Short mmCIF file of C-alpha atoms in Angstrom, two decimals:
data_model
loop_
_atom_site.label_atom_id
_atom_site.label_comp_id
_atom_site.label_asym_id
_atom_site.label_seq_id
_atom_site.Cartn_x
_atom_site.Cartn_y
_atom_site.Cartn_z
CA MET O 78 -58.14 -44.71 -135.93
CA LEU O 79 -55.13 -42.85 -134.59
CA ASP O 80 -52.87 -44.55 -137.13
CA GLN O 81 -55.17 -43.40 -139.92
CA TRP O 82 -54.97 -39.86 -138.60
CA ILE O 83 -51.16 -40.05 -138.43
CA THR O 84 -51.16 -41.15 -142.09
CA ALA O 85 -53.29 -38.13 -143.01
CA VAL O 86 -50.89 -35.86 -141.15
CA LYS O 87 -47.91 -37.41 -142.92
CA ASN O 88 -49.56 -36.80 -146.26
CA GLU O 89 -50.41 -33.23 -145.31
CA LEU O 90 -46.84 -32.44 -144.26
CA GLY O 91 -45.30 -34.24 -147.20
CA ILE O 92 -43.08 -36.28 -144.91
CA ASP O 93 -42.35 -39.94 -145.50
CA LEU O 94 -40.97 -41.01 -142.15
CA ALA O 95 -41.74 -44.19 -140.27
CA VAL O 96 -42.35 -43.53 -136.61
CA ASP O 97 -44.44 -45.41 -134.09
CA THR O 98 -47.27 -43.76 -132.22
CA LYS O 99 -45.57 -43.77 -128.81
CA THR O 100 -42.38 -42.16 -130.15
CA LEU O 101 -44.41 -39.56 -132.00
CA LEU O 102 -46.39 -38.62 -128.92
CA ASP O 103 -43.21 -38.43 -126.85
CA LEU O 104 -41.68 -36.13 -129.46
CA ALA O 105 -44.83 -34.00 -129.40
CA ARG O 106 -44.52 -33.58 -125.63
CA ASP O 107 -40.85 -32.67 -125.97
CA ALA O 108 -41.67 -30.18 -128.66
CA ALA O 109 -44.34 -28.58 -126.50
CA HIS O 110 -41.86 -27.97 -123.71
CA GLY O 111 -38.72 -27.36 -125.69
CA VAL O 112 -38.67 -26.72 -129.42
CA ALA O 113 -41.94 -24.76 -129.38
CA ARG O 114 -44.95 -24.04 -127.26
CA PRO O 115 -47.92 -24.35 -129.62
CA ALA O 116 -51.39 -23.14 -128.83
CA ALA O 117 -53.25 -26.40 -129.48
CA PRO O 118 -52.76 -30.17 -129.00
CA LEU O 119 -53.04 -30.71 -132.76
CA THR O 120 -50.23 -28.25 -133.34
CA THR O 121 -48.24 -29.96 -130.59
CA PHE O 122 -48.71 -33.28 -132.34
CA LEU O 123 -47.62 -31.93 -135.70
CA VAL O 124 -44.69 -30.05 -134.21
CA GLY O 125 -43.50 -33.28 -132.61
CA TYR O 126 -43.73 -35.01 -135.95
CA ALA O 127 -41.82 -32.21 -137.61
CA ALA O 128 -39.13 -32.44 -134.95
CA ALA O 129 -38.80 -36.18 -135.62
CA HIS O 130 -38.53 -35.47 -139.32
CA ALA O 131 -35.88 -32.81 -138.76
CA ALA O 132 -33.84 -35.14 -136.55
CA ALA O 133 -33.97 -37.95 -139.12
CA THR O 134 -33.23 -35.85 -142.20
CA GLY O 135 -30.92 -33.15 -140.85
CA ALA O 136 -33.40 -30.41 -141.71
CA ASP O 137 -33.45 -27.19 -139.68
CA PRO O 138 -35.69 -27.95 -136.64
CA ALA O 139 -36.95 -24.40 -136.25
CA GLN O 140 -37.99 -24.22 -139.89
CA ALA O 141 -39.65 -27.64 -139.77
CA VAL O 142 -41.51 -26.76 -136.58
CA ALA O 143 -42.71 -23.41 -137.93
CA GLU O 144 -43.95 -24.99 -141.14
CA ALA O 145 -45.66 -27.79 -139.24
CA SER O 146 -47.40 -25.33 -136.93
CA ARG O 147 -48.74 -23.36 -139.88
CA LYS O 148 -49.98 -26.45 -141.63
CA ALA O 149 -51.53 -27.73 -138.44
CA ALA O 150 -53.85 -24.75 -138.24
CA ASP O 151 -54.69 -24.95 -141.95
CA LEU O 152 -55.39 -28.68 -141.72
CA ALA O 153 -57.60 -28.33 -138.66
CA LEU O 154 -59.54 -25.48 -140.23
CA ARG O 155 -60.21 -27.49 -143.35
CA TRP O 156 -61.24 -30.57 -141.42
CA ALA O 157 -63.45 -28.47 -139.17
CA ALA O 158 -65.12 -26.81 -142.17
CA GLU O 159 -65.70 -30.15 -143.85
CA GLY O 160 -67.05 -31.83 -140.75
CA GLY O 161 -69.13 -29.09 -139.11
CA ARG O 162 -69.30 -29.07 -135.33
CA ARG O 163 -67.37 -31.44 -133.12
CA ARG O 164 -70.12 -34.05 -132.90
CA HIS O 165 -70.35 -34.27 -136.68
CA ARG O 166 -66.56 -34.40 -136.98
CA ARG O 167 -66.43 -37.37 -134.67
CA GLU O 168 -69.19 -39.10 -136.60
CA ARG O 169 -67.52 -38.38 -139.94
CA LEU O 170 -64.14 -39.63 -138.79
CA GLY O 171 -65.62 -42.56 -136.91
CA MET O 172 -64.14 -41.21 -133.69
CA THR O 173 -65.12 -41.03 -130.07
CA PRO O 174 -62.81 -39.31 -127.64
CA THR O 175 -61.78 -42.55 -125.98
CA ASN O 176 -58.09 -41.80 -125.57
CA SER O 177 -55.94 -38.76 -124.92
CA ALA O 178 -54.66 -38.43 -128.47
CA GLU O 179 -58.13 -38.41 -130.03
CA GLN O 180 -59.34 -36.01 -127.33
CA ALA O 181 -56.41 -33.76 -128.18
CA LEU O 182 -57.45 -33.76 -131.83
CA ASP O 183 -61.03 -32.90 -130.84
CA GLU O 184 -59.86 -29.99 -128.69
CA ALA O 185 -57.51 -28.75 -131.37
CA LEU O 186 -60.24 -28.73 -133.97
CA ALA O 187 -62.48 -26.82 -131.57
CA LEU O 188 -59.65 -24.35 -131.00
CA VAL O 189 -59.24 -23.35 -134.63
CA SER O 190 -62.80 -23.85 -135.82
CA ARG O 191 -64.38 -20.79 -137.40
CA THR O 192 -67.57 -21.55 -135.48
CA PRO O 193 -66.24 -22.51 -132.04
CA GLU O 194 -68.56 -23.97 -129.49
CA GLY O 195 -68.74 -22.25 -126.15
CA GLY O 196 -68.10 -18.96 -127.89
CA GLY O 197 -70.22 -16.96 -125.53
CA ALA O 198 -73.40 -15.09 -126.23
CA GLY O 199 -74.29 -14.66 -129.84
CA GLY O 200 -72.27 -17.48 -131.46
CA HIS O 201 -70.38 -15.09 -133.76
CA ARG O 202 -68.36 -16.42 -136.66
CA ALA O 203 -64.83 -15.23 -137.33
CA VAL O 204 -64.96 -11.93 -139.18
CA SER O 205 -62.56 -10.51 -141.73
CA TRP O 206 -59.63 -8.47 -140.48
CA PRO O 207 -60.89 -5.12 -141.87
CA ARG O 208 -64.37 -5.79 -140.48
CA ALA O 209 -62.96 -6.58 -137.03
CA ARG O 210 -61.16 -3.24 -136.92
CA ASP O 211 -64.32 -1.41 -137.99
CA VAL O 212 -66.37 -3.16 -135.30
CA ALA O 213 -63.81 -2.20 -132.64
CA ALA O 214 -63.78 1.44 -133.72
CA HIS O 215 -67.59 1.56 -133.83
CA ALA O 216 -67.80 0.06 -130.34
CA GLY O 217 -65.50 2.70 -128.90
CA ALA O 218 -67.28 5.54 -130.67
CA GLY O 219 -70.57 4.51 -129.07
CA VAL O 220 -69.33 5.01 -125.50
CA ARG O 221 -70.45 8.19 -123.75
CA ALA O 222 -67.53 10.61 -123.63
CA ARG O 223 -66.15 11.74 -120.27
CA THR O 224 -64.53 15.16 -119.84
CA HIS O 225 -62.34 16.82 -117.26
CA ASP O 226 -60.40 20.04 -116.78
CA VAL O 227 -56.69 19.42 -116.34
CA PRO O 228 -53.55 21.56 -116.06
CA LEU O 229 -51.68 21.97 -119.31
CA ALA O 230 -48.94 19.55 -118.29
CA ASP O 231 -51.50 16.77 -117.70
CA ALA O 232 -53.36 17.25 -120.98
CA LEU O 233 -50.63 15.91 -123.26
CA GLY O 234 -51.93 13.07 -125.42
CA GLU O 235 -55.59 13.72 -124.62
CA VAL O 236 -58.23 15.13 -126.95
CA LEU O 237 -59.93 18.52 -126.63
CA THR O 238 -63.64 18.28 -125.83
CA ALA O 239 -64.08 22.05 -126.12
CA SER O 240 -62.71 24.33 -128.78
CA LEU O 241 -59.53 26.28 -128.07
CA ASP O 242 -60.48 29.93 -128.52
CA ALA O 243 -58.02 32.79 -128.23
CA LEU O 244 -58.28 34.56 -124.88
CA THR O 245 -56.23 37.49 -126.16
CA ASP O 246 -54.72 38.94 -129.32
CA LEU O 247 -51.53 37.18 -130.42
CA PRO O 248 -49.21 38.90 -130.18
CA SER O 249 -50.92 41.07 -127.60
CA PHE O 250 -48.81 44.12 -128.59
CA ASP O 251 -46.58 45.10 -131.50
CA THR O 252 -43.25 43.28 -131.12
CA SER O 253 -39.92 43.18 -132.83
CA ALA O 254 -39.35 40.13 -135.02
CA MET O 255 -35.57 40.55 -134.96
CA ASP O 256 -32.65 41.86 -132.94
CA GLY O 257 -31.76 45.25 -134.38
CA TRP O 258 -32.85 48.86 -134.32
CA ALA O 259 -36.28 50.48 -134.11
CA VAL O 260 -36.27 53.60 -136.27
CA ALA O 261 -38.69 56.45 -136.95
CA GLY O 262 -38.89 58.30 -140.25
CA PRO O 263 -36.19 58.38 -142.95
CA GLY O 264 -32.52 57.86 -142.16
CA PRO O 265 -29.86 58.35 -141.22
CA TRP O 266 -31.07 58.24 -137.62
CA HIS O 267 -29.79 59.68 -134.39
CA VAL O 268 -29.10 56.94 -131.84
CA ARG O 269 -30.96 57.44 -128.59
CA ALA O 270 -28.65 57.57 -125.58
CA GLY O 271 -29.03 54.97 -122.85
CA GLY O 272 -30.01 51.30 -122.99
CA GLY O 273 -32.10 49.61 -125.62
CA VAL O 274 -35.58 48.05 -125.45
CA LEU O 275 -35.57 44.47 -124.09
CA ALA O 276 -38.21 41.73 -124.18
CA GLY O 277 -40.30 41.79 -121.03
CA SER O 278 -39.57 45.43 -120.22
CA GLY O 279 -42.29 48.03 -119.70
CA ARG O 280 -43.74 50.31 -122.35
CA PRO O 281 -40.82 52.18 -124.02
CA GLU O 282 -40.74 55.89 -124.73
CA PRO O 283 -42.05 56.86 -128.19
CA LEU O 284 -39.49 57.54 -130.92
CA ALA O 285 -39.03 61.01 -132.31
CA ASP O 286 -38.75 61.46 -136.06
CA GLY O 287 -35.17 60.59 -137.15
CA GLU O 288 -34.46 58.67 -133.94
CA ALA O 289 -33.26 55.05 -133.49
CA VAL O 290 -33.06 52.78 -130.46
CA ARG O 291 -31.58 49.30 -130.10
CA ILE O 292 -34.29 46.60 -129.69
CA ALA O 293 -34.35 42.87 -128.93
CA THR O 294 -36.47 40.14 -130.51
CA GLY O 295 -39.86 39.99 -128.80
CA ALA O 296 -39.57 43.44 -127.25
CA ARG O 297 -42.48 45.89 -127.35
CA ILE O 298 -42.23 48.32 -130.29
CA PRO O 299 -41.97 52.00 -129.26
CA ALA O 300 -44.81 54.21 -130.45
CA ASP O 301 -44.25 55.98 -133.80
CA THR O 302 -41.73 53.35 -134.99
CA THR O 303 -41.50 53.11 -138.79
CA ALA O 304 -39.57 49.82 -139.06
CA VAL O 305 -37.04 47.54 -137.44
CA ILE O 306 -33.68 47.21 -139.13
CA ARG O 307 -31.77 43.99 -138.46
CA SER O 308 -28.39 44.44 -136.84
CA GLU O 309 -26.60 42.90 -139.82
CA HIS O 310 -28.27 45.31 -142.24
CA CYS O 311 -27.03 48.59 -140.72
CA ASP O 312 -23.97 50.34 -139.28
CA GLU O 313 -23.58 52.68 -136.32
CA ALA O 314 -20.98 55.46 -136.45
CA GLY O 315 -20.58 58.78 -134.64
CA GLY O 316 -23.90 58.49 -132.85
CA GLN O 317 -25.79 57.90 -136.08
CA LEU O 318 -27.29 54.79 -137.69
CA PHE O 319 -26.97 54.10 -141.42
CA ALA O 320 -29.07 51.49 -143.28
CA GLY O 321 -27.23 49.19 -145.67
CA ARG O 322 -30.33 48.55 -147.82
CA PRO O 323 -33.72 50.17 -148.44
CA VAL O 324 -36.05 50.28 -145.43
CA VAL O 325 -39.69 49.30 -145.92
CA THR O 326 -42.32 50.64 -143.56
CA GLY O 327 -43.38 47.92 -141.07
CA GLN O 328 -40.53 45.55 -141.84
CA ASP O 329 -39.63 43.02 -139.10
CA ILE O 330 -42.50 44.20 -136.89
CA ARG O 331 -45.07 41.66 -135.70
CA PRO O 332 -48.23 43.73 -135.34
CA ARG O 333 -50.69 43.06 -132.55
CA GLY O 334 -53.18 40.33 -133.54
CA GLN O 335 -51.05 39.10 -136.45
CA GLU O 336 -51.63 35.43 -135.46
CA CYS O 337 -55.12 35.77 -134.00
CA ARG O 338 -57.60 38.14 -132.43
CA SER O 339 -59.27 37.52 -129.09
CA GLY O 340 -62.15 35.08 -129.59
CA ASP O 341 -60.75 33.51 -132.75
CA LEU O 342 -61.03 29.72 -133.05
CA LEU O 343 -57.53 28.32 -132.68
CA LEU O 344 -58.36 24.58 -132.68
CA PRO O 345 -61.68 22.73 -132.80
CA ALA O 346 -62.89 20.19 -130.28
CA GLY O 347 -61.51 16.77 -131.17
CA SER O 348 -57.95 18.00 -131.66
CA LEU O 349 -55.16 15.91 -130.14
CA VAL O 350 -53.16 17.76 -127.51
CA THR O 351 -49.58 17.66 -128.76
CA PRO O 352 -46.58 19.58 -127.40
CA ALA O 353 -47.29 22.26 -130.02
CA VAL O 354 -50.89 22.54 -128.82
CA LEU O 355 -49.67 23.00 -125.26
CA GLY O 356 -47.44 25.83 -126.45
CA LEU O 357 -50.28 27.47 -128.36
CA ALA O 358 -52.64 27.16 -125.39
CA ALA O 359 -50.09 28.72 -123.07
CA ALA O 360 -49.42 31.55 -125.51
CA ALA O 361 -53.17 32.18 -125.72
CA GLY O 362 -53.44 32.48 -121.95
CA TYR O 363 -54.71 29.03 -120.86
CA ASP O 364 -53.73 27.36 -117.59
CA GLU O 365 -56.11 24.39 -118.00
CA LEU O 366 -57.71 22.53 -120.89
CA THR O 367 -61.00 20.64 -121.14
CA THR O 368 -60.17 17.22 -122.52
CA ARG O 369 -61.33 13.62 -122.79
CA PRO O 370 -59.47 11.49 -120.25
CA ARG O 371 -57.30 8.63 -121.42
CA PRO O 372 -59.20 5.33 -121.49
CA ARG O 373 -58.45 3.28 -118.37
CA VAL O 374 -57.15 -0.23 -119.09
CA GLU O 375 -56.63 -3.19 -116.78
CA ILE O 376 -54.46 -6.10 -117.97
CA LEU O 377 -55.14 -9.69 -116.89
CA VAL O 378 -52.48 -12.21 -117.90
CA LEU O 379 -53.81 -15.77 -117.76
CA GLY O 380 -51.72 -18.90 -117.33
CA ASP O 381 -50.17 -21.30 -114.82
CA GLU O 382 -46.97 -21.76 -116.82
CA LEU O 383 -45.63 -18.20 -116.49
CA LEU O 384 -42.46 -17.10 -114.72
CA THR O 385 -41.81 -13.49 -113.74
CA GLU O 386 -38.03 -13.87 -113.45
CA GLY O 387 -35.18 -16.16 -114.41
CA ARG O 388 -34.85 -18.57 -117.30
CA PRO O 389 -37.53 -20.95 -118.58
CA HIS O 390 -37.35 -24.40 -116.98
CA ASP O 391 -39.37 -27.53 -116.30
CA GLY O 392 -42.15 -26.66 -118.73
CA LEU O 393 -42.45 -23.11 -117.44
CA ILE O 394 -41.87 -20.05 -119.63
CA ARG O 395 -41.20 -16.39 -118.96
CA ASP O 396 -44.15 -14.05 -119.03
CA ALA O 397 -43.32 -11.99 -122.12
CA LEU O 398 -46.67 -10.20 -122.27
CA SER O 399 -46.75 -8.25 -118.99
CA PRO O 400 -43.53 -6.31 -119.74
CA MET O 401 -44.75 -5.61 -123.27
CA LEU O 402 -48.43 -4.78 -122.95
CA GLU O 403 -48.39 -1.96 -120.39
CA PRO O 404 -45.97 0.33 -122.25
CA TRP O 405 -47.54 -0.60 -125.58
CA LEU O 406 -51.03 0.32 -124.40
CA THR O 407 -49.67 3.49 -122.83
CA ARG O 408 -48.18 4.48 -126.18
CA LEU O 409 -51.61 3.89 -127.71
CA GLY O 410 -53.02 6.54 -125.39
CA ALA O 411 -54.33 4.42 -122.52
CA GLU O 412 -53.91 4.81 -118.78
CA VAL O 413 -52.99 1.34 -117.53
CA THR O 414 -54.43 0.98 -114.04
CA GLY O 415 -52.82 -2.36 -113.23
CA THR O 416 -51.55 -5.73 -114.44
CA ARG O 417 -52.42 -9.00 -112.72
CA THR O 418 -51.66 -12.67 -113.38
CA LEU O 419 -54.46 -15.20 -112.92
CA GLY O 420 -54.20 -18.98 -112.99
CA ASP O 421 -55.87 -21.45 -115.33
CA ASP O 422 -57.58 -23.31 -112.46
CA PRO O 423 -61.16 -22.79 -111.20
CA ASP O 424 -59.93 -20.17 -108.74
CA GLY O 425 -58.40 -18.31 -111.65
CA ALA O 426 -61.66 -18.51 -113.58
CA ALA O 427 -63.54 -17.14 -110.55
CA ALA O 428 -61.03 -14.31 -110.21
CA LEU O 429 -61.42 -13.55 -113.92
CA LEU O 430 -65.20 -13.34 -113.57
CA GLU O 431 -64.87 -10.97 -110.62
CA ALA O 432 -62.36 -8.85 -112.49
CA VAL O 433 -64.39 -8.37 -115.66
CA THR O 434 -67.59 -7.64 -113.74
CA THR O 435 -66.19 -5.27 -111.10
CA SER O 436 -63.29 -3.53 -112.82
CA THR O 437 -63.47 0.26 -112.98
CA ALA O 438 -61.48 0.26 -116.21
CA ASP O 439 -63.00 1.22 -119.55
CA LEU O 440 -61.25 -1.76 -121.13
CA VAL O 441 -60.09 -5.06 -119.68
CA VAL O 442 -57.40 -6.79 -121.75
CA THR O 443 -56.90 -10.50 -121.17
CA THR O 444 -54.14 -12.68 -122.59
CA GLY O 445 -54.61 -16.37 -123.33
CA GLY O 446 -57.65 -18.50 -122.73
CA THR O 447 -59.61 -17.26 -125.76
CA ALA O 448 -59.75 -20.63 -127.53
CA SER O 449 -61.86 -23.64 -126.64
CA GLY O 450 -59.39 -25.83 -124.78
CA PRO O 451 -60.02 -27.45 -121.39
CA VAL O 452 -58.51 -24.54 -119.41
CA ASP O 453 -59.58 -21.70 -121.70
CA HIS O 454 -61.97 -19.85 -119.40
CA VAL O 455 -62.55 -16.56 -121.19
CA HIS O 456 -65.64 -17.57 -123.20
CA PRO O 457 -67.44 -19.26 -120.28
CA VAL O 458 -66.60 -16.36 -117.97
CA LEU O 459 -67.92 -13.80 -120.45
CA GLU O 460 -71.10 -15.83 -120.83
CA LYS O 461 -71.58 -15.84 -117.04
CA ALA O 462 -70.93 -12.09 -116.98
CA GLY O 463 -73.70 -11.51 -119.50
CA ALA O 464 -71.27 -10.11 -122.05
CA ARG O 465 -72.15 -9.57 -125.66
CA LEU O 466 -69.52 -10.85 -128.06
CA LEU O 467 -68.90 -8.26 -130.76
CA VAL O 468 -66.01 -10.12 -132.39
CA ASP O 469 -65.44 -13.81 -131.76
CA GLY O 470 -62.48 -14.80 -133.87
CA VAL O 471 -60.82 -12.91 -136.71
CA ALA O 472 -59.64 -14.24 -140.06
CA VAL O 473 -56.06 -13.14 -139.45
CA ARG O 474 -52.77 -14.92 -138.79
CA PRO O 475 -51.38 -14.87 -136.23
CA GLY O 476 -54.06 -14.22 -133.65
CA HIS O 477 -57.28 -15.64 -135.06
CA PRO O 478 -58.80 -16.61 -131.63
CA MET O 479 -58.90 -12.95 -130.48
CA LEU O 480 -62.22 -11.52 -129.30
CA LEU O 481 -63.99 -8.30 -128.36
CA ALA O 482 -66.92 -8.22 -125.92
CA ARG O 483 -69.02 -5.64 -124.14
CA ILE O 484 -70.42 -5.88 -120.62
CA GLY O 485 -73.31 -3.50 -120.04
CA ASP O 486 -75.01 -1.15 -122.48
CA ARG O 487 -73.45 0.45 -125.49
CA THR O 488 -73.00 3.95 -124.09
CA ASP O 489 -71.82 3.17 -120.56
CA GLY O 490 -70.57 -0.41 -120.73
CA ARG O 491 -67.11 -1.87 -120.27
CA HIS O 492 -65.24 -3.63 -123.07
CA VAL O 493 -63.08 -6.72 -122.96
CA VAL O 494 -60.42 -7.51 -125.54
CA GLY O 495 -59.23 -11.10 -125.36
CA LEU O 496 -55.76 -11.53 -126.82
CA PRO O 497 -54.29 -14.92 -127.70
CA GLY O 498 -51.52 -16.12 -125.40
CA ASN O 499 -48.79 -16.38 -128.01
CA PRO O 500 -46.80 -13.12 -128.03
CA LEU O 501 -46.93 -12.19 -131.72
CA ALA O 502 -50.57 -13.28 -131.85
CA ALA O 503 -51.19 -10.91 -128.93
CA VAL O 504 -49.53 -8.10 -130.90
CA SER O 505 -51.86 -8.90 -133.77
CA GLY O 506 -54.80 -8.56 -131.39
CA LEU O 507 -53.51 -5.23 -130.10
CA LEU O 508 -53.36 -3.77 -133.60
CA THR O 509 -56.58 -5.38 -134.78
CA LEU O 510 -58.94 -4.75 -131.85
CA ALA O 511 -57.33 -2.81 -129.01
CA GLU O 512 -55.87 0.08 -131.00
CA PRO O 513 -58.98 1.10 -132.97
CA LEU O 514 -61.11 0.66 -129.84
CA LEU O 515 -58.79 2.82 -127.75
CA ARG O 516 -58.52 5.51 -130.40
CA ALA O 517 -62.30 5.76 -130.48
CA LEU O 518 -62.62 5.71 -126.68
CA ALA O 519 -60.08 8.54 -126.52
CA GLY O 520 -61.90 10.53 -129.20
CA ARG O 521 -58.98 10.29 -131.58
CA ARG O 522 -59.28 10.03 -135.34
CA PRO O 523 -58.65 6.67 -137.02
CA ARG O 524 -55.08 5.77 -137.83
CA PRO O 525 -53.99 7.29 -141.17
CA ARG O 526 -53.64 4.57 -143.79
CA TYR O 527 -50.74 4.22 -146.18
CA THR O 528 -49.08 1.56 -148.27
CA ALA O 529 -45.56 0.58 -149.25
CA PRO O 530 -44.25 -1.82 -151.91
CA VAL O 531 -43.02 -5.07 -150.43
CA ARG O 532 -39.56 -6.40 -151.23
CA GLY O 533 -39.80 -10.03 -152.27
CA ASP O 534 -42.74 -12.39 -152.47
CA VAL O 535 -44.67 -12.90 -149.23
CA PRO O 536 -46.52 -16.21 -148.72
CA GLY O 537 -50.12 -15.87 -147.64
CA HIS O 538 -52.77 -17.91 -145.92
CA PRO O 539 -55.35 -19.44 -148.29
CA ASP O 540 -58.25 -17.58 -146.67
CA ASP O 541 -57.00 -15.21 -143.97
CA THR O 542 -55.08 -11.93 -143.76
CA ARG O 543 -51.52 -12.18 -142.45
CA LEU O 544 -49.72 -9.53 -140.38
CA VAL O 545 -46.00 -9.76 -141.05
CA PRO O 546 -43.25 -7.77 -139.27
CA VAL O 547 -41.37 -5.55 -141.70
CA ARG O 548 -38.50 -3.11 -141.66
CA LEU O 549 -39.09 0.09 -143.63
CA ASP O 550 -36.26 1.38 -145.80
CA ASP O 551 -36.40 4.38 -148.10
CA GLU O 552 -38.52 2.62 -150.69
CA HIS O 553 -39.80 -0.77 -149.49
CA ALA O 554 -41.30 -2.79 -146.69
CA VAL O 555 -38.82 -5.60 -146.06
CA PRO O 556 -40.31 -8.73 -144.41
CA LEU O 557 -38.41 -10.06 -141.42
CA ARG O 558 -37.83 -13.60 -140.26
CA TYR O 559 -39.03 -15.07 -136.97
CA HIS O 560 -42.70 -14.23 -137.37
CA GLY O 561 -44.28 -17.32 -135.85
CA PRO O 562 -47.18 -16.77 -133.41
CA ALA O 563 -44.97 -17.45 -130.38
CA MET O 564 -42.04 -15.33 -131.59
CA LEU O 565 -41.09 -11.76 -130.75
CA ARG O 566 -37.69 -11.62 -132.42
CA GLY O 567 -39.12 -10.36 -135.71
CA VAL O 568 -41.43 -7.68 -134.32
CA ALA O 569 -38.71 -6.49 -131.93
CA ALA O 570 -36.61 -5.53 -134.97
CA ALA O 571 -39.57 -4.22 -136.99
CA ASP O 572 -40.81 -0.74 -137.81
CA ALA O 573 -44.28 -1.93 -138.77
CA LEU O 574 -46.50 -4.85 -139.66
CA ALA O 575 -47.48 -5.36 -143.30
CA VAL O 576 -51.03 -6.46 -144.05
CA VAL O 577 -50.73 -9.41 -146.43
CA PRO O 578 -53.97 -10.39 -148.19
CA PRO O 579 -55.13 -14.00 -148.50
CA LYS O 580 -52.98 -16.03 -150.88
CA GLY O 581 -50.01 -13.72 -150.40
CA ALA O 582 -48.34 -10.84 -152.22
CA ARG O 583 -45.87 -10.51 -155.07
CA SER O 584 -42.67 -8.53 -154.85
CA GLY O 585 -43.40 -4.86 -155.45
CA GLN O 586 -47.07 -5.15 -154.53
CA GLU O 587 -48.40 -2.26 -152.43
CA LEU O 588 -49.37 -3.46 -148.95
CA GLU O 589 -51.03 -1.55 -146.15
CA VAL O 590 -48.51 -0.81 -143.40
CA LEU O 591 -49.30 -0.52 -139.69
CA ASP O 592 -46.65 1.54 -137.96
CA LEU O 593 -45.55 0.29 -134.56
CA PRO O 594 -45.80 2.88 -131.77
CA TRP O 595 -42.07 3.27 -131.24
CA ALA O 596 -41.44 3.74 -134.97
CA SER O 597 -44.26 6.19 -135.68
CA GLY O 598 -44.01 8.16 -132.46
CA GLY O 599 -47.34 6.77 -131.26
CA CYS O 600 -49.35 8.80 -128.81
CA PHE O 601 -47.68 11.55 -126.83
CA THR O 602 -47.09 10.33 -123.29
#
């Protein structure tokens, strides 16, 4: 049976290469620890075959591996759809999981199936990418809002839960808009002896008719002033001031209440506190603001193969997610309370259950373990925790095994976002589920949507949305290389991700663009 399956794989990949089963499996193991680190045994198998093909034909190994990985997922999805659940697949293919290779195929099909078994409460099917984002935003919007009063400096990036009303007139007295001269009546004017009027000084003496006094920007206007003449528009000679152009009554004077009157609405509740808002609040007399706190997030990185320092070796890889997720989530407006690494063993599963049931965070973000492999504990743990799966798989590449769950009731419960373990797939999960959820939890408006024409044709998945790293120039979104699920090289050089519809996009087609936090400015932190 395994030989028949190998033949089907050869036909799928379009490769005519004779290789015995043992060699192929050895190559698959090498590929899993060297050329690539796929998410499923089926992908591992295909990647090994692609590596053998590349070695025999001189093709570029990276390109062959990437193409094989993509086709592996497509092939498994199609076979899963044709065969139904795992039991029916085995019956259809005449298989029983009697050896490791066939068991690997069974696990791989379960991993990429659109109706995975063990998917937790509810048995949700994979939803479309736009629907997943809507579900995440709706889930966050249903949580009861918390409020607190914080000093101005601590309110940056939070959202007002009470309107910002003027506590005083702005300006609170008539002020000079320019450096120059305050004058009374028609000119020429007699220059008052002594110093001028400075900003921050006490109430100045009124001006007599025909009198002028030097004044600084922001200084209080003397009573009976007709106008302020800018320094560059007049000349002083022999104790008199002469205007170089006509003087209009009230020119360059900011009258009291010009910007607002006491009690005026300056900003409504729901406004994001930006640096400009802090300045306005301070000008209006505020020392504290009433805001919605940042959502608290705890990060749980799952895996036994992760190194925290040094180079990858002996089947171990560097943990690329911990250094990336905390600052990314912070830029999305979250307060990250901690990051922990948990193993794939039963102790790790027990620790995961304790974490998701006892965490004080509003959102727990996990990485890895969202599929249906032998050490993928997230679904069973969520089932034990009594979680409700809101999203269980998304029709998007990379990142389709992502999930969103809620523990507790809708208004006071805690959410869990399960990200795939591959780095770019995790990024996809951040933008698909975590960002809209966090924006809603923080009381922020949805991300503004915009499009850009793409430069060059972009291949698509037959059925799913693709998120592709792009660089934005003056006119186009330019797709970047190195966009495999396990790769970060492309997104590290990107300004945004382009949303590619199923079946791809033609050059010049308008695609929705998702700005990355560092390119768009993200949330103020």
